[in-house]
Coordinates of C-alpha atoms and ligand atoms in Angstrom, one line a residue:
Chain F
M1 CA 1.5 2.6 36.1
T2 CA 0.2 5.3 34.1
A3 CA -1.8 8.0 36.0
V4 CA 0.7 10.5 37.1
P5 CA -1.0 14.1 38.3
E6 CA -1.7 16.1 35.4
A7 CA -2.7 19.7 35.1
P8 CA -6.6 20.4 35.5
A9 CA -8.1 19.7 32.5
A10 CA -10.4 22.3 31.2
T11 CA -10.6 20.9 27.8
Q12 CA -13.3 17.9 27.5
T13 CA -12.7 14.4 26.2
L14 CA -12.9 13.8 22.9
V15 CA -11.6 10.2 22.1
G16 CA -12.3 8.1 25.2
I17 CA -9.9 4.4 24.4
Q18 CA -10.8 1.7 27.2
G19 CA -9.0 -1.5 27.6
V20 CA -8.1 -1.7 24.1
S21 CA -6.3 -5.1 23.0
R22 CA -5.4 -6.3 19.9
R23 CA -3.5 -9.4 18.9
F24 CA -1.6 -11.0 15.9
G25 CA -1.5 -14.5 16.3
D26 CA 1.1 -14.8 19.0
V27 CA 1.9 -10.9 18.6
T28 CA 0.5 -8.7 21.0
A29 CA 0.3 -5.1 19.3
L30 CA -1.8 -3.4 22.1
D31 CA -2.1 -4.4 25.6
D32 CA -5.4 -3.2 27.8
V33 CA -4.5 0.3 26.0
T34 CA -6.5 3.4 28.2
L35 CA -6.0 6.7 26.7
D36 CA -8.2 10.1 26.6
I37 CA -7.6 12.3 23.9
R38 CA -8.9 15.9 24.6
Q39 CA -10.5 18.0 22.0
G40 CA -8.3 20.1 20.2
E41 CA -4.9 18.8 21.6
F42 CA -1.7 17.6 19.9
F43 CA -1.4 14.2 21.0
A44 CA 1.9 12.2 20.3
L45 CA 2.6 8.7 20.5
L46 CA 6.0 7.8 21.1
G47 CA 7.7 4.6 21.1
P48 CA 10.1 2.0 19.5
S49 CA 9.1 0.2 16.4
G50 CA 6.9 -2.3 16.4
C51 CA 5.3 -1.2 20.0
G52 CA 1.6 -0.9 18.2
K53 CA 1.4 3.1 17.1
T54 CA 0.1 2.2 13.5
T55 CA -2.5 -0.3 15.2
L56 CA -3.6 2.2 17.4
L57 CA -4.3 4.7 14.7
R58 CA -6.0 1.7 12.2
I59 CA -8.2 1.2 15.3
L60 CA -8.8 4.7 15.3
A61 CA -9.4 5.1 11.5
G62 CA -11.8 2.1 11.2
F63 CA -9.4 -0.4 9.7
E64 CA -8.6 -2.7 12.4
T65 CA -11.1 -4.1 15.1
P66 CA -9.9 -4.6 18.9
D67 CA -10.0 -8.0 19.8
S68 CA -11.6 -6.4 23.5
G69 CA -12.1 -2.9 24.6
T70 CA -14.0 0.5 23.5
V71 CA -13.6 3.5 21.4
T72 CA -15.9 6.6 21.6
L73 CA -15.9 9.6 19.8
D74 CA -17.9 12.7 21.7
G75 CA -19.0 9.6 24.2
A76 CA -20.6 7.9 21.2
D77 CA -19.3 4.6 20.1
L78 CA -17.0 5.0 17.3
L79 CA -16.2 1.4 16.6
A80 CA -19.7 0.9 15.4
R81 CA -18.9 3.6 12.3
P82 CA -17.3 2.0 9.2
A83 CA -14.0 4.1 8.2
H84 CA -15.9 5.9 5.6
R85 CA -18.3 7.6 8.1
R86 CA -16.1 8.5 10.8
P87 CA -15.0 12.0 11.0
V88 CA -11.5 10.9 11.1
N89 CA -8.5 10.9 8.6
L90 CA -5.6 8.9 8.5
M91 CA -2.4 10.0 7.2
F92 CA -0.7 6.4 6.3
Q93 CA 2.7 5.9 7.0
S94 CA 2.9 4.2 3.5
Y95 CA 1.3 7.6 2.0
A96 CA -0.8 5.2 -0.1
L97 CA -1.2 8.1 -2.9
F98 CA -3.5 7.0 -5.7
P99 CA -1.3 6.3 -8.5
H100 CA -3.6 7.1 -11.5
M101 CA -4.4 10.6 -10.3
T102 CA -2.4 13.7 -10.1
V103 CA -1.6 15.5 -7.0
A104 CA -4.6 17.7 -7.3
R105 CA -6.9 15.0 -8.0
N106 CA -5.3 13.0 -4.8
V107 CA -6.0 15.9 -2.6
A108 CA -9.5 16.9 -3.8
Y109 CA -10.8 13.0 -4.0
G110 CA -11.9 13.6 -0.1
L111 CA -13.4 16.7 -0.6
E112 CA -15.1 15.4 -3.9
R113 CA -16.5 12.2 -1.9
E114 CA -18.6 15.0 0.3
G115 CA -20.3 16.3 -2.4
L116 CA -18.5 19.9 -2.1
P117 CA -19.4 22.2 -4.9
R118 CA -16.6 22.3 -7.6
A119 CA -15.0 25.7 -7.1
E120 CA -14.9 25.0 -3.1
V121 CA -13.1 21.8 -3.9
R122 CA -10.6 23.8 -6.1
S123 CA -10.3 26.6 -3.9
R124 CA -9.5 24.4 -0.8
V125 CA -7.3 22.2 -2.6
A126 CA -5.2 25.3 -4.1
E127 CA -4.9 26.6 -0.3
V128 CA -3.6 23.5 1.1
L129 CA -1.2 22.8 -1.8
G130 CA -0.1 26.2 -1.0
T131 CA 0.1 25.1 2.4
V132 CA 2.6 22.2 2.0
G133 CA 4.5 24.0 -0.7
L134 CA 3.5 22.0 -3.8
T135 CA 1.4 24.3 -6.0
T136 CA 3.8 23.8 -8.8
Q137 CA 3.5 20.2 -8.9
A138 CA -0.3 20.1 -8.8
G139 CA -0.5 18.3 -12.1
R140 CA 2.1 15.7 -11.5
R141 CA 1.4 12.1 -10.8
P142 CA 2.3 10.5 -7.4
D143 CA 5.5 8.4 -9.3
Q144 CA 7.1 12.0 -10.8
L145 CA 7.4 13.3 -7.1
S146 CA 10.1 12.5 -4.4
G147 CA 9.8 11.1 -1.1
G148 CA 9.4 14.0 0.8
Q149 CA 6.9 15.5 -1.7
R150 CA 5.0 12.4 -1.8
Q151 CA 4.9 13.0 2.0
R152 CA 3.3 16.3 1.9
V153 CA 0.8 15.1 -0.7
A154 CA -0.4 12.6 1.8
L155 CA -0.4 15.1 4.7
A156 CA -2.2 17.7 2.2
R157 CA -5.0 14.9 1.5
A158 CA -5.5 14.0 5.1
I159 CA -5.7 17.9 6.2
V160 CA -7.7 19.3 3.5
K161 CA -10.7 17.0 5.2
R162 CA -10.5 19.3 8.4
P163 CA -11.9 16.4 10.6
R164 CA -12.5 16.1 13.8
L165 CA -9.8 13.7 14.7
L166 CA -6.6 13.7 12.6
L167 CA -4.1 11.0 12.7
L168 CA -0.9 10.9 11.6
D169 CA 1.7 8.4 11.3
E170 CA 5.0 9.3 11.2
P171 CA 4.3 12.8 8.7
L172 CA 7.3 14.2 8.7
S173 CA 9.9 11.4 8.8
A174 CA 11.1 12.0 5.0
L175 CA 11.3 15.5 5.1
D176 CA 14.7 17.3 5.3
K177 CA 15.4 19.6 8.7
K178 CA 14.6 22.7 7.1
V179 CA 11.2 21.8 5.4
R180 CA 10.6 19.3 8.3
A181 CA 10.9 22.6 10.8
E182 CA 8.4 24.4 8.4
M183 CA 6.3 21.9 8.4
Q184 CA 5.8 21.2 12.3
L185 CA 4.9 25.2 12.5
E186 CA 2.3 24.6 9.6
L187 CA 0.7 21.6 11.8
K188 CA 0.7 23.7 14.7
R189 CA -0.8 26.6 13.0
L190 CA -3.8 24.5 11.7
Q191 CA -4.2 23.1 14.8
H192 CA -4.8 26.7 16.3
E193 CA -6.5 27.9 13.4
V194 CA -9.1 25.0 12.5
G195 CA -9.1 23.3 16.1
I196 CA -8.3 20.0 14.5
T197 CA -7.4 17.1 17.2
F198 CA -4.2 15.9 16.2
V199 CA -2.9 12.3 17.1
V200 CA 0.4 12.0 15.5
V201 CA 2.9 9.2 15.6
T202 CA 6.5 9.6 15.7
H203 CA 10.1 8.4 16.2
D204 CA 11.7 11.6 16.5
Q205 CA 11.4 12.7 20.4
E206 CA 12.4 16.2 20.3
E207 CA 9.6 16.8 17.5
A208 CA 7.2 15.0 20.0
M209 CA 8.4 17.2 22.8
S210 CA 8.4 20.5 20.7
L211 CA 5.0 19.7 19.3
A212 CA 2.7 17.9 21.7
D213 CA 0.6 19.1 24.4
R214 CA 1.0 15.2 25.8
I215 CA 2.8 12.4 25.1
A216 CA 1.8 8.6 25.3
V217 CA 4.8 6.7 25.5
L218 CA 4.1 2.7 24.3
D219 CA 6.1 -0.4 24.6
S220 CA 5.6 -3.8 23.6
G221 CA 1.7 -2.7 23.4
R222 CA 1.3 -1.1 26.6
V223 CA 1.2 2.5 27.7
Q224 CA 4.1 3.4 29.7
Q225 CA 3.1 6.9 30.6
V226 CA 1.2 9.8 29.8
D227 CA 2.3 13.4 30.1
A228 CA 3.2 17.0 29.2
P229 CA 6.6 16.9 27.6
V230 CA 8.3 18.4 30.0
R231 CA 6.7 16.4 33.3
L232 CA 7.8 13.3 30.7
Y233 CA 11.2 14.4 30.7
E234 CA 11.4 15.5 34.3
R235 CA 9.7 12.9 35.8
P236 CA 9.6 9.5 34.0
S237 CA 7.4 7.2 36.0
T238 CA 8.7 3.8 34.6
P239 CA 12.2 2.7 34.2
F240 CA 11.3 2.2 30.2
V241 CA 10.3 5.8 30.1
A242 CA 13.4 6.7 32.0
G243 CA 15.8 4.9 29.8
F244 CA 13.6 5.7 26.4
I245 CA 13.1 9.4 26.5
G246 CA 16.4 11.7 26.3
A247 CA 19.9 10.9 27.5
N248 CA 19.8 9.4 30.8
N249 CA 22.4 8.2 33.8
L250 CA 20.3 5.4 35.6
F251 CA 21.4 3.3 38.8
E252 CA 20.0 0.5 40.0
G253 CA 19.3 0.0 43.6
T254 CA 17.3 -0.1 46.7
A255 CA 15.7 3.2 48.0
A256 CA 17.2 4.4 51.1
G257 CA 16.6 7.7 53.2
G258 CA 17.2 10.6 51.0
G259 CA 18.2 8.7 47.7
L260 CA 19.0 5.7 46.3
S261 CA 21.4 2.7 48.2
V262 CA 23.7 1.2 45.0
P263 CA 26.1 -1.5 46.0
G264 CA 29.5 -0.3 45.6
L265 CA 28.6 3.3 45.1
G266 CA 27.3 4.2 48.0
T267 CA 23.9 6.4 48.6
L268 CA 23.1 8.6 45.7
P269 CA 21.0 11.7 46.5
A270 CA 17.5 11.3 45.2
A271 CA 14.1 13.3 45.9
G272 CA 11.3 10.8 46.4
G273 CA 8.7 9.3 48.1
L274 CA 9.8 5.5 47.6
A275 CA 9.7 3.3 51.1
A276 CA 13.3 2.2 52.1
G277 CA 14.2 -0.9 50.6
T278 CA 12.3 -1.0 47.8
P279 CA 13.9 -1.5 44.7
A280 CA 14.3 1.2 42.5
L281 CA 16.1 2.8 39.2
L282 CA 17.5 6.8 39.7
G283 CA 17.7 8.7 36.9
V284 CA 19.5 12.1 36.6
R285 CA 20.0 14.1 33.4
P286 CA 23.3 14.8 32.0
E287 CA 22.7 18.6 32.0
S288 CA 21.8 18.0 36.1
V289 CA 25.5 16.2 36.5
R290 CA 28.1 18.9 37.8
L291 CA 31.7 18.1 37.3
G292 CA 33.4 19.1 40.5
D293 CA 36.6 18.1 42.3
T294 CA 34.7 16.2 44.7
G295 CA 31.4 14.5 44.6
D296 CA 29.0 11.9 45.2
L297 CA 31.2 9.6 42.3
R298 CA 34.2 9.6 41.3
G299 CA 35.4 8.6 38.1
V300 CA 37.7 9.1 34.7
V301 CA 37.0 11.2 32.0
A302 CA 36.9 8.6 29.4
D303 CA 35.7 10.7 26.6
V304 CA 35.2 14.5 25.6
S305 CA 32.7 15.7 22.5
F306 CA 32.1 19.4 21.5
Y307 CA 28.7 19.9 20.0
G308 CA 29.2 23.6 19.2
G309 CA 26.6 24.8 22.0
L310 CA 27.8 22.3 24.5
S311 CA 29.8 19.2 25.3
H312 CA 29.2 16.1 26.3
I313 CA 31.9 14.4 28.9
A314 CA 31.7 10.7 29.4
V315 CA 32.8 9.3 33.0
R316 CA 33.9 6.1 33.8
V317 CA 33.0 5.2 37.1
A318 CA 34.4 1.9 38.9
G319 CA 31.5 -0.1 40.1
H320 CA 29.0 1.2 37.3
D321 CA 29.0 -0.6 34.0
R322 CA 28.0 2.2 31.9
P323 CA 30.1 5.4 31.7
V324 CA 28.0 8.6 33.5
L325 CA 27.3 11.2 30.8
V326 CA 27.6 14.8 31.8
A327 CA 26.5 17.9 29.6
E328 CA 28.6 21.1 30.1
Q329 CA 27.6 24.5 28.2
G330 CA 30.1 25.6 26.0
P331 CA 33.7 23.7 25.6
S332 CA 34.6 21.6 28.3
R333 CA 37.6 22.4 30.7
V334 CA 38.5 18.9 31.5
H335 CA 40.3 16.2 29.2
A336 CA 40.1 12.8 28.6
G337 CA 42.3 10.8 31.7
A338 CA 41.2 13.5 34.0
R339 CA 40.3 12.3 37.4
V340 CA 37.0 14.3 38.3
G341 CA 34.0 14.2 41.1
L342 CA 30.2 13.8 39.9
G343 CA 27.4 15.4 42.0
W344 CA 23.8 16.8 41.4
S345 CA 21.3 17.7 43.6
A346 CA 18.7 15.6 45.0
A347 CA 15.8 17.9 43.6
D348 CA 17.1 16.7 40.1
A349 CA 17.0 13.4 40.3
V350 CA 13.8 10.7 40.2
L351 CA 13.5 7.6 41.9
I352 CA 11.7 5.3 39.9
A353 CA 10.0 1.8 41.4
R354 CA 11.6 -1.4 39.8
Chain I
M1 CA 34.2 -7.5 -25.4
R2 CA 33.3 -10.3 -28.0
R3 CA 30.0 -12.3 -27.9
P4 CA 29.9 -15.7 -28.0
G5 CA 28.2 -16.1 -31.0
L6 CA 27.6 -19.6 -30.4
L7 CA 25.0 -18.9 -28.0
Y8 CA 22.8 -17.4 -30.9
V9 CA 22.5 -20.4 -32.7
P10 CA 19.1 -21.9 -30.6
F11 CA 17.8 -18.6 -30.4
W12 CA 17.9 -18.2 -34.5
A13 CA 17.0 -21.7 -34.9
T14 CA 14.1 -21.4 -32.8
Y15 CA 13.2 -18.4 -35.1
V16 CA 13.5 -20.1 -38.3
F17 CA 11.5 -23.1 -37.0
L18 CA 8.7 -20.8 -35.5
Y19 CA 8.4 -18.6 -38.8
T20 CA 9.8 -20.4 -41.9
P21 CA 5.8 -21.9 -42.4
I22 CA 4.5 -18.5 -41.9
V23 CA 6.2 -17.0 -44.0
V24 CA 5.6 -19.9 -47.0
L25 CA 1.8 -19.6 -45.8
V26 CA 1.7 -15.5 -46.4
V27 CA 3.7 -16.0 -49.9
M28 CA 1.6 -18.8 -51.0
S29 CA -1.6 -16.6 -50.5
F30 CA -0.4 -14.2 -53.3
N31 CA -0.2 -17.8 -55.7
A32 CA -1.5 -16.6 -59.1
G33 CA -1.8 -20.5 -59.6
D34 CA -4.1 -23.3 -58.1
S35 CA -1.8 -25.2 -56.1
P36 CA -1.1 -24.3 -52.7
Y37 CA 2.4 -25.9 -52.8
T38 CA 4.1 -24.3 -55.9
F39 CA 4.7 -20.5 -56.5
E40 CA 3.2 -19.6 -60.2
G41 CA 3.3 -15.6 -59.9
A42 CA 1.9 -13.1 -57.8
S43 CA -1.9 -12.0 -57.5
L44 CA -4.8 -11.1 -55.4
K45 CA -6.8 -13.7 -57.1
W46 CA -7.3 -16.1 -53.8
Y47 CA -8.3 -13.0 -51.7
G48 CA -11.0 -12.0 -54.5
E49 CA -12.3 -15.5 -54.0
L50 CA -12.3 -15.3 -50.3
A51 CA -14.4 -12.2 -50.3
G52 CA -16.8 -13.7 -52.7
D53 CA -17.2 -16.8 -50.7
A54 CA -20.5 -16.2 -48.1
T55 CA -20.0 -19.4 -46.1
V56 CA -16.6 -17.4 -45.1
R57 CA -18.0 -14.0 -44.7
Q58 CA -20.6 -15.9 -42.4
G59 CA -18.1 -17.7 -40.8
L60 CA -16.3 -14.3 -40.0
V61 CA -19.6 -12.6 -38.6
N62 CA -20.4 -15.4 -36.2
T63 CA -16.7 -15.5 -34.9
L64 CA -16.6 -12.0 -34.5
I65 CA -20.0 -12.1 -32.6
V66 CA -19.1 -14.9 -29.9
A67 CA -15.6 -13.3 -29.5
A68 CA -16.9 -10.0 -28.6
G69 CA -19.7 -11.7 -26.7
S70 CA -17.6 -13.8 -25.0
T71 CA -15.4 -11.1 -24.2
V72 CA -17.5 -8.4 -22.9
L73 CA -18.9 -11.4 -20.2
S74 CA -15.8 -12.8 -19.3
T75 CA -14.1 -9.6 -18.5
V76 CA -16.8 -8.5 -16.5
L77 CA -17.5 -12.0 -14.6
G78 CA -13.7 -12.8 -14.6
T79 CA -12.8 -9.5 -12.8
L80 CA -15.4 -9.9 -10.2
L81 CA -14.2 -13.5 -9.5
A82 CA -10.7 -12.3 -9.0
V83 CA -11.7 -9.1 -6.7
G84 CA -13.9 -11.8 -4.8
M85 CA -11.7 -14.1 -4.5
A86 CA -9.0 -12.2 -3.2
R87 CA -11.3 -10.4 -0.6
Y88 CA -13.7 -12.9 0.3
S89 CA -12.2 -16.4 0.1
R90 CA -9.2 -17.8 2.2
S91 CA -9.7 -21.0 0.7
R92 CA -7.1 -22.1 -1.7
L93 CA -9.1 -24.9 -3.0
L94 CA -12.1 -22.5 -4.1
D95 CA -9.4 -20.4 -5.8
A96 CA -8.2 -23.3 -8.0
F97 CA -11.4 -24.3 -8.9
G98 CA -12.1 -21.0 -9.4
L99 CA -9.4 -21.1 -12.2
L100 CA -9.7 -24.9 -13.6
P101 CA -11.9 -24.2 -16.6
A102 CA -8.4 -22.2 -17.9
V103 CA -6.6 -25.5 -17.9
L104 CA -9.0 -28.5 -18.2
P105 CA -8.5 -30.2 -21.5
D106 CA -11.0 -28.7 -24.5
L107 CA -12.4 -32.0 -25.1
V108 CA -13.7 -32.5 -21.4
L109 CA -15.1 -28.7 -21.3
A110 CA -16.6 -29.3 -24.7
I111 CA -18.2 -32.5 -24.4
A112 CA -19.6 -31.5 -20.5
L113 CA -20.9 -28.7 -21.9
L114 CA -22.7 -30.3 -24.8
V115 CA -24.4 -32.6 -22.2
F116 CA -25.3 -29.6 -19.7
Y117 CA -27.0 -27.8 -22.8
A118 CA -29.0 -31.3 -23.6
A119 CA -30.0 -31.6 -19.7
V120 CA -31.5 -28.5 -20.0
Q121 CA -32.9 -28.8 -23.0
M122 CA -31.0 -25.7 -24.6
T123 CA -31.0 -25.4 -28.3
L124 CA -27.6 -24.5 -30.0
G125 CA -26.8 -21.5 -31.5
L126 CA -24.2 -18.4 -31.4
H127 CA -25.5 -18.1 -27.4
S128 CA -24.7 -21.4 -26.7
V129 CA -20.8 -20.9 -28.1
I130 CA -20.8 -17.5 -26.2
M131 CA -21.5 -19.3 -23.1
A132 CA -19.1 -21.9 -23.8
H133 CA -16.8 -19.5 -24.2
V134 CA -17.0 -17.4 -21.4
V135 CA -16.6 -20.5 -19.2
F136 CA -13.1 -20.5 -19.9
G137 CA -12.4 -17.2 -20.7
M138 CA -13.1 -16.2 -17.6
A139 CA -10.9 -18.1 -15.7
F140 CA -8.1 -16.8 -18.1
V141 CA -9.6 -13.1 -17.1
A142 CA -9.8 -14.4 -13.5
A143 CA -6.3 -15.6 -13.4
V144 CA -4.7 -12.4 -15.1
V145 CA -6.4 -10.0 -12.7
R146 CA -6.1 -12.2 -9.7
T147 CA -2.0 -11.7 -10.4
R148 CA -2.4 -7.8 -10.4
L149 CA -4.5 -7.9 -7.1
S150 CA -1.7 -9.7 -5.2
H151 CA 0.6 -7.0 -6.0
A152 CA -1.9 -4.1 -5.6
D153 CA -1.7 -2.1 -2.4
T154 CA -4.4 -2.7 -0.1
S155 CA -3.8 0.6 1.6
L156 CA -4.8 2.5 -1.2
E157 CA -8.7 0.9 -0.7
E158 CA -8.3 2.2 2.9
A159 CA -7.4 5.4 1.9
S160 CA -10.2 5.7 -0.2
R161 CA -12.7 4.7 2.5
D162 CA -10.7 7.1 5.2
L163 CA -11.5 10.2 2.9
G164 CA -15.2 9.2 3.2
A165 CA -15.6 7.0 -0.3
T166 CA -18.2 4.4 -0.2
P167 CA -17.3 0.9 -0.9
L168 CA -19.0 1.0 -4.2
A169 CA -17.2 4.6 -5.3
T170 CA -13.8 3.2 -4.0
F171 CA -14.6 0.2 -6.1
T172 CA -15.1 2.2 -9.2
R173 CA -12.5 4.7 -8.5
I174 CA -9.6 3.0 -7.0
T175 CA -9.5 -0.6 -7.3
L176 CA -10.7 -0.9 -10.8
P177 CA -8.2 1.6 -12.5
T178 CA -5.5 0.3 -10.5
L179 CA -6.4 -3.4 -12.1
A180 CA -7.1 -1.9 -15.3
P181 CA -3.9 -3.1 -17.0
G182 CA -4.4 -6.8 -16.1
I183 CA -8.2 -6.2 -16.9
V184 CA -7.2 -4.9 -20.6
A185 CA -4.8 -7.7 -20.7
G186 CA -7.3 -10.4 -19.5
A187 CA -9.9 -9.1 -22.2
L188 CA -7.4 -9.3 -25.2
L189 CA -6.4 -12.7 -24.0
A190 CA -10.1 -13.9 -23.8
F191 CA -11.0 -12.6 -27.3
T192 CA -8.0 -14.0 -29.0
L193 CA -8.4 -17.2 -27.4
S194 CA -12.1 -17.1 -28.5
I195 CA -11.3 -16.2 -32.3
D196 CA -9.6 -19.2 -33.0
E197 CA -11.3 -21.9 -30.7
F198 CA -12.2 -25.1 -32.4
V199 CA -13.0 -27.9 -30.7
I200 CA -15.8 -26.4 -28.0
A201 CA -17.0 -24.4 -30.6
F202 CA -17.4 -27.3 -32.8
F203 CA -19.1 -29.1 -30.4
T204 CA -21.6 -26.3 -29.2
A205 CA -22.7 -24.8 -32.2
A206 CA -25.4 -25.3 -34.0
P207 CA -24.7 -27.1 -37.6
T208 CA -26.3 -23.9 -39.3
E209 CA -24.1 -21.3 -37.7
P210 CA -20.5 -22.1 -37.8
T211 CA -17.6 -20.2 -36.9
L212 CA -14.6 -19.3 -38.6
P213 CA -12.3 -22.2 -37.4
I214 CA -15.3 -24.7 -38.1
V215 CA -15.7 -23.4 -41.9
I216 CA -11.9 -23.4 -42.2
Y217 CA -12.1 -27.0 -40.8
S218 CA -14.8 -28.2 -43.4
M219 CA -13.0 -26.6 -46.3
V220 CA -9.9 -28.0 -45.4
R221 CA -11.5 -31.4 -45.3
F222 CA -12.0 -31.2 -49.4
G223 CA -8.3 -30.3 -49.7
V224 CA -5.9 -27.3 -48.6
T225 CA -6.7 -24.3 -51.3
P226 CA -4.6 -21.1 -51.7
E227 CA -7.9 -19.3 -50.5
I228 CA -7.3 -21.1 -47.3
N229 CA -3.8 -19.1 -47.4
A230 CA -5.3 -16.2 -47.9
L231 CA -7.5 -16.9 -44.9
A232 CA -4.8 -17.4 -42.7
T233 CA -3.0 -14.4 -43.8
I234 CA -5.9 -12.4 -42.7
L235 CA -6.2 -14.1 -39.1
L236 CA -2.4 -13.6 -38.8
A237 CA -2.5 -9.5 -39.9
V238 CA -5.9 -9.5 -37.1
S239 CA -3.8 -11.4 -34.3
F240 CA -0.7 -9.0 -34.5
T241 CA -2.5 -6.5 -34.6
V242 CA -4.3 -7.3 -31.3
V243 CA -1.1 -8.3 -30.0
I244 CA 0.1 -4.9 -30.6
V245 CA -2.7 -2.9 -29.6
A246 CA -2.7 -4.7 -26.6
Q247 CA 0.7 -3.9 -25.6
R248 CA 0.3 -0.3 -26.6
M249 CA -2.9 -0.2 -24.0
T250 CA -1.0 -1.8 -21.1
R251 CA 2.1 0.6 -21.6
L252 CA -0.7 3.3 -21.7
T253 CA -2.2 2.1 -18.6
E254 CA 1.0 1.4 -17.3
S255 CA 2.2 4.4 -17.1
F256 CA -1.1 5.5 -14.7
R257 CA 0.9 3.6 -12.0
Ligands
ATP1 N1 -1.8 -7.4 10.0 C1 -0.9 -7.7 10.8 N2 -0.9 -8.8 10.6 C2 0.1 -9.3 12.1 N3 1.0 -8.8 12.4 C3 0.5 -7.4 12.7 C4 -0.1 -7.1 11.6 N4 -0.2 -5.6 12.3 C5 0.8 -5.3 13.2 N5 1.3 -6.8 13.1 C6 2.3 -6.6 14.5 O1 2.0 -5.9 15.3 C7 2.7 -4.9 16.2 C8 2.5 -3.3 16.3 O2 2.6 -2.9 14.8 P1 2.5 -1.8 14.7 O3 2.3 -1.6 13.0 O4 1.5 -1.1 15.3 O5 4.1 -0.8 15.2 P2 4.5 0.7 15.3 O6 4.7 0.8 16.4 O7 3.5 1.4 14.1 O8 5.8 0.4 14.5 P3 6.9 1.0 13.3 O9 7.5 2.3 14.3 O10 7.9 0.4 12.9 O11 5.6 1.5 12.3 C9 4.4 -5.5 15.3 O12 5.1 -6.8 16.1 C10 4.0 -6.0 13.9 O13 4.5 -7.3 13.4
MG2 MG1 3.9 2.3 12.4

């Protein structure tokens, strides 16, 4: 289900997760998860709420033990080490700031535990507070901060330790768009400069796409696909990923020569090596669909919405229960009610076995 | 909006019922006459008498020793008990047994302790009272700290360990400070309970080392004198001070959060 050919790996594996499962009562939070996280990479975990992302991070940080499976760091067993001896830091989804300490003391806490000289602690705290833009808030307590500021304190507290592996659980979710973009750049910069390996959980697909070197998509505790963002977008390998990542037009049918045969719609063009007769799903992105007078499908424009740079056009096609989405550059040339033809080139559509 | 004045009647009635005797007691303590019931002019005469009364002074010193000693022990043990119960016990029964001394009738506890002391052939003295007070004081501290713990955020301790703190450092730097308001409240509770505890002290104290409540009890047996009123007034002042200090301190530690 997972393995899709990847770019040849020049980098070595930092974290090896092998067959990890974790159950809570009758909830399976993680189901036989196998992942390799490479040295120095920016790895994103993407998936719907409750799919086990936090549980996986907590296992890496040392606050959960898997029911089965192994985790190695640099080839050595990680699970055998207690949380406070792991070169791993977790930024908690709930922030978990120490309420009785100021922002500066919160950030200094981890460095002080290492027994670093005071002067170094002070300069590193000042530096990281500058990075997250909280220098003027250094003397405040967490309850005197806004939600976004708290989140940045939690981020600062985790990155100041410069661990081998940095786990961030929804690190930017509470920030407004502008600060968020700044922080994204900052994370990228940190990763390049300090060479920390990042594992970031995010709900925001665009964030994952723009930041990550590779993305793992999880669903109900299972790894669906691990790939570079572009491949994940262009070549989803499971029906879940095809439906979860980005907007997609999906058709169900059976593979046929040169495409997918859909009852009532005929054969739709797609490239793919599925044996004829295999039950399959065809996915084609809205921006790959062409609007014209003729095409493989015919329908009626149901709705046109203009988003500045591009327009989304929903076309109702008889025999298909959901409208087909088309994205076009600039304002649309068609209007609701118009009869149109839809088409795409076989190379732009993927076939996925069901 | 007009407030329904009638609603305040039970409220004021309660206050009057509660405080009239106390006001009478305080006023009477400044009585110049010998009768504890009729006021014959103001004076500090009885406070003077009190100051000169060696038995009362001894009782007060004993009570303070017992209260201080048992408070310190109760606070330390009660806090550890609460943390231990919350972390390492899944048994509700064990929890209930830990807190039982707080609700056990004093008389039962007193007799049980006396029998126990006799069985291990321990001599009675202030130490035996301290130990007895620790038994229930600890349960009260544990109950208060336990409540605080159940509202505490366990992710704080995880964050501490994540940042490289050993379990001990996590306990002293994160767990204890977040529990501080509960610990302070528990300690003050143990202190005030110990100060005026009579039944258990009566059973477990040596006759030569009575605590203040026992001294008062033996004085009252020969009739209430205005001297007792003066003593009660002083105790009242002490209790009020403790309550006010407690409120101040919890507000102070509360602002930590
Ligand atoms: N300590 C626990 N006890 C019981 N169930 C748990 C526990 N921790 C997690 N779960 C369950 O395991 C599943 C996965 O939880 P997890 O927190 O890993 O999800 P998540 O992917 O981080 O979700 P979100 O995006 O909402 O944060 C959920 O169904 C959750 O209810
Ligand atoms: Mg989560």
